[in-house]
């Protein structure tokens, strides 16, 4: 059961965009301040063809880059885990949040497509369906 006062277990879904990078900076600050844990998630969406090797390698690389930069910025290595999943990004974010028992999802309001829309479709779907508290980091947020 989510408790707003329980220790922070943050799910940080990343897509490699500038917006999810900002969300990562916010998550890092919060995790450091509250001795929280961060679960980094990258989802590979079905592309019509078979899952491409470069997509998996790219996703793994992305997760490692984020993990390393968080450790370099002072987050305890034991507080970070990484996960790569396949499927619909929003569904995977919601399922992972439940399975891993996180109590916060921190994500960009936007992603790779950018600020053409009010919010990205992944964020919109997560907000609509998540039972876990979601912190959407807006494009103009200055950390
Ligand atoms: P759209 O995808 O609807 O064209 P967009 O790319 O601008 O719009 P979203 O995809 O909704 O916006 O991205 C919003 C946030 O969702 C990102 O900042 C990131 O936190 C998360 N996200 C999006 N795609 C993925 C993914 N494949 N894996 C993990 N997180 C993702
Ligand atoms: Mn997107």
PDB file of C-alpha atoms and ligand atoms in Angstrom:
ATOM      1  CA  UNK A   1       0.000   0.000   0.000  1.00  0.00           C
ATOM      2  CA  UNK A   2       1.337   3.399  -0.922  1.00  0.00           C
ATOM      3  CA  UNK A   3       2.076   5.688   1.917  1.00  0.00           C
ATOM      4  CA  UNK A   4       3.129   9.206   1.117  1.00  0.00           C
ATOM      5  CA  UNK A   5       5.539   9.065   4.085  1.00  0.00           C
ATOM      6  CA  UNK A   6       7.094   5.662   3.379  1.00  0.00           C
ATOM      7  CA  UNK A   7      10.699   5.489   2.104  1.00  0.00           C
ATOM      8  CA  UNK A   8      11.029   6.640  -1.460  1.00  0.00           C
ATOM      9  CA  UNK A   9      11.107   3.969  -4.074  1.00  0.00           C
ATOM     10  CA  UNK A  10      11.210   5.811  -7.345  1.00  0.00           C
ATOM     11  CA  UNK A  11      10.512   4.442 -10.790  1.00  0.00           C
ATOM     12  CA  UNK A  12      12.322   6.525 -13.384  1.00  0.00           C
ATOM     13  CA  UNK A  13      11.340   5.639 -16.942  1.00  0.00           C
ATOM     14  CA  UNK A  14      13.831   6.956 -19.474  1.00  0.00           C
ATOM     15  CA  UNK A  15      13.566   7.238 -23.258  1.00  0.00           C
ATOM     16  CA  UNK A  16      16.830   9.062 -23.997  1.00  0.00           C
ATOM     17  CA  UNK A  17      15.136  12.444 -24.489  1.00  0.00           C
ATOM     18  CA  UNK A  18      16.173  15.771 -22.974  1.00  0.00           C
ATOM     19  CA  UNK A  19      12.925  15.716 -20.982  1.00  0.00           C
ATOM     20  CA  UNK A  20      13.548  12.394 -19.313  1.00  0.00           C
ATOM     21  CA  UNK A  21      17.049  13.658 -18.518  1.00  0.00           C
ATOM     22  CA  UNK A  22      15.504  16.523 -16.572  1.00  0.00           C
ATOM     23  CA  UNK A  23      13.230  14.078 -14.806  1.00  0.00           C
ATOM     24  CA  UNK A  24      16.338  12.066 -13.899  1.00  0.00           C
ATOM     25  CA  UNK A  25      17.950  15.145 -12.348  1.00  0.00           C
ATOM     26  CA  UNK A  26      14.855  15.700 -10.223  1.00  0.00           C
ATOM     27  CA  UNK A  27      14.730  12.034  -9.193  1.00  0.00           C
ATOM     28  CA  UNK A  28      18.408  12.122  -8.256  1.00  0.00           C
ATOM     29  CA  UNK A  29      17.920  15.161  -5.996  1.00  0.00           C
ATOM     30  CA  UNK A  30      14.922  13.617  -4.304  1.00  0.00           C
ATOM     31  CA  UNK A  31      16.580  10.217  -3.864  1.00  0.00           C
ATOM     32  CA  UNK A  32      19.682  11.802  -2.328  1.00  0.00           C
ATOM     33  CA  UNK A  33      17.657  13.950   0.020  1.00  0.00           C
ATOM     34  CA  UNK A  34      15.437  11.120   1.234  1.00  0.00           C
ATOM     35  CA  UNK A  35      17.884   8.206   0.987  1.00  0.00           C
ATOM     36  CA  UNK A  36      15.626   6.758  -1.653  1.00  0.00           C
ATOM     37  CA  UNK A  37      16.023   4.067  -4.231  1.00  0.00           C
ATOM     38  CA  UNK A  38      15.793   4.530  -7.985  1.00  0.00           C
ATOM     39  CA  UNK A  39      14.671   1.929 -10.465  1.00  0.00           C
ATOM     40  CA  UNK A  40      15.679   2.987 -13.962  1.00  0.00           C
ATOM     41  CA  UNK A  41      13.427   1.562 -16.657  1.00  0.00           C
ATOM     42  CA  UNK A  42      13.728   1.602 -20.411  1.00  0.00           C
ATOM     43  CA  UNK A  43      10.972   0.101 -22.542  1.00  0.00           C
ATOM     44  CA  UNK A  44      11.442  -1.154 -26.065  1.00  0.00           C
ATOM     45  CA  UNK A  45       8.203  -0.670 -27.946  1.00  0.00           C
ATOM     46  CA  UNK A  46       7.277  -3.274 -30.576  1.00  0.00           C
ATOM     47  CA  UNK A  47       8.480  -1.996 -33.955  1.00  0.00           C
ATOM     48  CA  UNK A  48       6.526  -4.276 -36.242  1.00  0.00           C
ATOM     49  CA  UNK A  49       9.577  -6.409 -36.867  1.00  0.00           C
ATOM     50  CA  UNK A  50      11.470  -8.569 -34.427  1.00  0.00           C
ATOM     51  CA  UNK A  51      13.132  -6.869 -31.519  1.00  0.00           C
ATOM     52  CA  UNK A  52      16.319  -5.442 -32.917  1.00  0.00           C
ATOM     53  CA  UNK A  53      19.642  -6.218 -31.315  1.00  0.00           C
ATOM     54  CA  UNK A  54      20.690  -2.567 -31.518  1.00  0.00           C
ATOM     55  CA  UNK A  55      17.562  -1.525 -29.645  1.00  0.00           C
ATOM     56  CA  UNK A  56      18.438  -3.758 -26.732  1.00  0.00           C
ATOM     57  CA  UNK A  57      22.081  -2.678 -26.811  1.00  0.00           C
ATOM     58  CA  UNK A  58      21.053   0.964 -27.063  1.00  0.00           C
ATOM     59  CA  UNK A  59      18.649   0.586 -24.152  1.00  0.00           C
ATOM     60  CA  UNK A  60      21.235  -1.139 -22.005  1.00  0.00           C
ATOM     61  CA  UNK A  61      23.793   1.528 -22.825  1.00  0.00           C
ATOM     62  CA  UNK A  62      21.318   4.266 -21.955  1.00  0.00           C
ATOM     63  CA  UNK A  63      20.587   2.671 -18.588  1.00  0.00           C
ATOM     64  CA  UNK A  64      24.301   2.305 -17.832  1.00  0.00           C
ATOM     65  CA  UNK A  65      25.022   5.924 -18.735  1.00  0.00           C
ATOM     66  CA  UNK A  66      22.301   7.084 -16.358  1.00  0.00           C
ATOM     67  CA  UNK A  67      23.409   4.730 -13.620  1.00  0.00           C
ATOM     68  CA  UNK A  68      27.012   5.917 -13.854  1.00  0.00           C
ATOM     69  CA  UNK A  69      26.149   9.584 -13.878  1.00  0.00           C
ATOM     70  CA  UNK A  70      23.951   9.141 -10.812  1.00  0.00           C
ATOM     71  CA  UNK A  71      26.742   7.365  -8.957  1.00  0.00           C
ATOM     72  CA  UNK A  72      29.133  10.142 -10.024  1.00  0.00           C
ATOM     73  CA  UNK A  73      26.701  12.664  -8.596  1.00  0.00           C
ATOM     74  CA  UNK A  74      26.711  10.958  -5.235  1.00  0.00           C
ATOM     75  CA  UNK A  75      23.916   8.410  -5.219  1.00  0.00           C
ATOM     76  CA  UNK A  76      24.836   5.163  -3.525  1.00  0.00           C
ATOM     77  CA  UNK A  77      25.375   2.440  -6.127  1.00  0.00           C
ATOM     78  CA  UNK A  78      23.278  -0.007  -4.113  1.00  0.00           C
ATOM     79  CA  UNK A  79      20.306   2.367  -4.416  1.00  0.00           C
ATOM     80  CA  UNK A  80      20.093   2.077  -8.206  1.00  0.00           C
ATOM     81  CA  UNK A  81      18.716  -0.792 -10.215  1.00  0.00           C
ATOM     82  CA  UNK A  82      18.094  -0.978 -13.942  1.00  0.00           C
ATOM     83  CA  UNK A  83      15.492  -2.796 -15.956  1.00  0.00           C
ATOM     84  CA  UNK A  84      14.726  -3.196 -19.632  1.00  0.00           C
ATOM     85  CA  UNK A  85      11.278  -4.332 -20.760  1.00  0.00           C
ATOM     86  CA  UNK A  86       9.454  -4.884 -24.027  1.00  0.00           C
ATOM     87  CA  UNK A  87       5.991  -3.729 -24.924  1.00  0.00           C
ATOM     88  CA  UNK A  88       3.814  -0.677 -24.667  1.00  0.00           C
ATOM     89  CA  UNK A  89       5.857   1.875 -22.643  1.00  0.00           C
ATOM     90  CA  UNK A  90       2.956   3.128 -20.501  1.00  0.00           C
ATOM     91  CA  UNK A  91       1.682  -0.385 -19.749  1.00  0.00           C
ATOM     92  CA  UNK A  92       5.185  -1.509 -18.826  1.00  0.00           C
ATOM     93  CA  UNK A  93       5.714   1.537 -16.597  1.00  0.00           C
ATOM     94  CA  UNK A  94       2.459   0.868 -14.758  1.00  0.00           C
ATOM     95  CA  UNK A  95       3.059  -2.884 -14.429  1.00  0.00           C
ATOM     96  CA  UNK A  96       6.629  -2.411 -13.263  1.00  0.00           C
ATOM     97  CA  UNK A  97       5.513   0.139 -10.669  1.00  0.00           C
ATOM     98  CA  UNK A  98       3.126  -2.418  -9.253  1.00  0.00           C
ATOM     99  CA  UNK A  99       5.406  -5.463  -9.446  1.00  0.00           C
ATOM    100  CA  UNK A 100       8.371  -3.657  -7.915  1.00  0.00           C
ATOM    101  CA  UNK A 101       6.291  -1.857  -5.300  1.00  0.00           C
ATOM    102  CA  UNK A 102       7.476   1.662  -6.048  1.00  0.00           C
ATOM    103  CA  UNK A 103       5.696   4.622  -4.456  1.00  0.00           C
ATOM    104  CA  UNK A 104       6.719   7.329  -6.934  1.00  0.00           C
ATOM    105  CA  UNK A 105       6.982   7.552 -10.696  1.00  0.00           C
ATOM    106  CA  UNK A 106       9.074  10.478 -11.893  1.00  0.00           C
ATOM    107  CA  UNK A 107       8.958  11.137 -15.620  1.00  0.00           C
ATOM    108  CA  UNK A 108       9.091  13.905 -18.179  1.00  0.00           C
ATOM    109  CA  UNK A 109       5.800  15.447 -19.258  1.00  0.00           C
ATOM    110  CA  UNK A 110       7.262  15.042 -22.748  1.00  0.00           C
ATOM    111  CA  UNK A 111       9.703  12.771 -24.507  1.00  0.00           C
ATOM    112  CA  UNK A 112      11.322  12.266 -27.889  1.00  0.00           C
ATOM    113  CA  UNK A 113       8.537  13.909 -29.884  1.00  0.00           C
ATOM    114  CA  UNK A 114       8.805  17.071 -27.807  1.00  0.00           C
ATOM    115  CA  UNK A 115       6.547  19.916 -26.815  1.00  0.00           C
ATOM    116  CA  UNK A 116       4.146  19.940 -29.748  1.00  0.00           C
ATOM    117  CA  UNK A 117       1.487  18.388 -27.543  1.00  0.00           C
ATOM    118  CA  UNK A 118       0.257  19.305 -24.074  1.00  0.00           C
ATOM    119  CA  UNK A 119       1.839  16.081 -22.798  1.00  0.00           C
ATOM    120  CA  UNK A 120       3.291  12.995 -24.417  1.00  0.00           C
ATOM    121  CA  UNK A 121       1.064   9.981 -24.909  1.00  0.00           C
ATOM    122  CA  UNK A 122       3.103   7.797 -22.553  1.00  0.00           C
ATOM    123  CA  UNK A 123       2.771  10.309 -19.724  1.00  0.00           C
ATOM    124  CA  UNK A 124      -0.904  10.797 -20.477  1.00  0.00           C
ATOM    125  CA  UNK A 125      -1.603   7.059 -20.308  1.00  0.00           C
ATOM    126  CA  UNK A 126       0.429   6.612 -17.129  1.00  0.00           C
ATOM    127  CA  UNK A 127      -1.437   9.493 -15.470  1.00  0.00           C
ATOM    128  CA  UNK A 128      -4.736   8.037 -16.526  1.00  0.00           C
ATOM    129  CA  UNK A 129      -4.049   4.507 -15.238  1.00  0.00           C
ATOM    130  CA  UNK A 130      -1.437   4.655 -12.484  1.00  0.00           C
ATOM    131  CA  UNK A 131      -2.321   3.992  -8.879  1.00  0.00           C
ATOM    132  CA  UNK A 132       1.117   5.263  -7.904  1.00  0.00           C
ATOM    133  CA  UNK A 133       1.844   8.948  -7.399  1.00  0.00           C
ATOM    134  CA  UNK A 134       3.292  10.488 -10.575  1.00  0.00           C
ATOM    135  CA  UNK A 135       5.614  13.462 -10.672  1.00  0.00           C
ATOM    136  CA  UNK A 136       5.670  14.909 -14.182  1.00  0.00           C
ATOM    137  CA  UNK A 137       8.647  17.181 -14.759  1.00  0.00           C
ATOM    138  CA  UNK A 138       7.615  20.006 -17.107  1.00  0.00           C
ATOM    139  CA  UNK A 139       9.862  21.234 -19.950  1.00  0.00           C
ATOM    140  CA  UNK A 140      10.589  24.628 -18.362  1.00  0.00           C
ATOM    141  CA  UNK A 141      11.547  23.292 -14.955  1.00  0.00           C
ATOM    142  CA  UNK A 142      14.987  24.613 -13.998  1.00  0.00           C
ATOM    143  CA  UNK A 143      16.901  22.480 -11.581  1.00  0.00           C
TER     144      UNK A 143
HETATM  145  P1  LIG B   1       4.705  10.755 -28.049  1.00  0.00           P
HETATM  146  O1  LIG B   1       5.497   9.533 -27.699  1.00  0.00           O
HETATM  147  O2  LIG B   1       3.272  10.670 -27.629  1.00  0.00           O
HETATM  148  O3  LIG B   1       4.868  11.127 -29.480  1.00  0.00           O
HETATM  149  P2  LIG B   1       6.656  12.246 -26.498  1.00  0.00           P
HETATM  150  O4  LIG B   1       7.696  11.296 -27.049  1.00  0.00           O
HETATM  151  O5  LIG B   1       7.008  13.698 -26.545  1.00  0.00           O
HETATM  152  O6  LIG B   1       5.256  12.013 -27.204  1.00  0.00           O
HETATM  153  P3  LIG B   1       6.248  10.537 -24.175  1.00  0.00           P
HETATM  154  O7  LIG B   1       6.658   9.411 -25.062  1.00  0.00           O
HETATM  155  O8  LIG B   1       4.922  10.495 -23.522  1.00  0.00           O
HETATM  156  O9  LIG B   1       6.343  11.932 -24.967  1.00  0.00           O
HETATM  157  O10 LIG B   1       7.386  10.691 -23.084  1.00  0.00           O
HETATM  158  C1  LIG B   1       7.132  11.216 -21.797  1.00  0.00           C
HETATM  159  C2  LIG B   1       8.016  10.531 -20.793  1.00  0.00           C
HETATM  160  O11 LIG B   1       7.681   9.141 -20.777  1.00  0.00           O
HETATM  161  C3  LIG B   1       9.516  10.571 -21.067  1.00  0.00           C
HETATM  162  O12 LIG B   1      10.113  11.758 -20.566  1.00  0.00           O
HETATM  163  C4  LIG B   1       9.983   9.321 -20.334  1.00  0.00           C
HETATM  164  O13 LIG B   1      10.072   9.613 -18.937  1.00  0.00           O
HETATM  165  C5  LIG B   1       8.814   8.360 -20.527  1.00  0.00           C
HETATM  166  N1  LIG B   1       9.007   7.435 -21.672  1.00  0.00           N
HETATM  167  C6  LIG B   1       8.556   7.581 -22.935  1.00  0.00           C
HETATM  168  N2  LIG B   1       8.915   6.539 -23.688  1.00  0.00           N
HETATM  169  C7  LIG B   1       9.590   5.677 -22.908  1.00  0.00           C
HETATM  170  C8  LIG B   1      10.235   4.405 -23.084  1.00  0.00           C
HETATM  171  N3  LIG B   1      10.249   3.802 -24.268  1.00  0.00           N
HETATM  172  N4  LIG B   1      10.843   3.819 -22.021  1.00  0.00           N
HETATM  173  C9  LIG B   1      10.846   4.437 -20.819  1.00  0.00           C
HETATM  174  N5  LIG B   1      10.275   5.628 -20.592  1.00  0.00           N
HETATM  175  C10 LIG B   1       9.650   6.255 -21.599  1.00  0.00           C
HETATM  176 MN1  LIG B   2       7.488   9.140 -26.971  1.00  0.00          MN
END
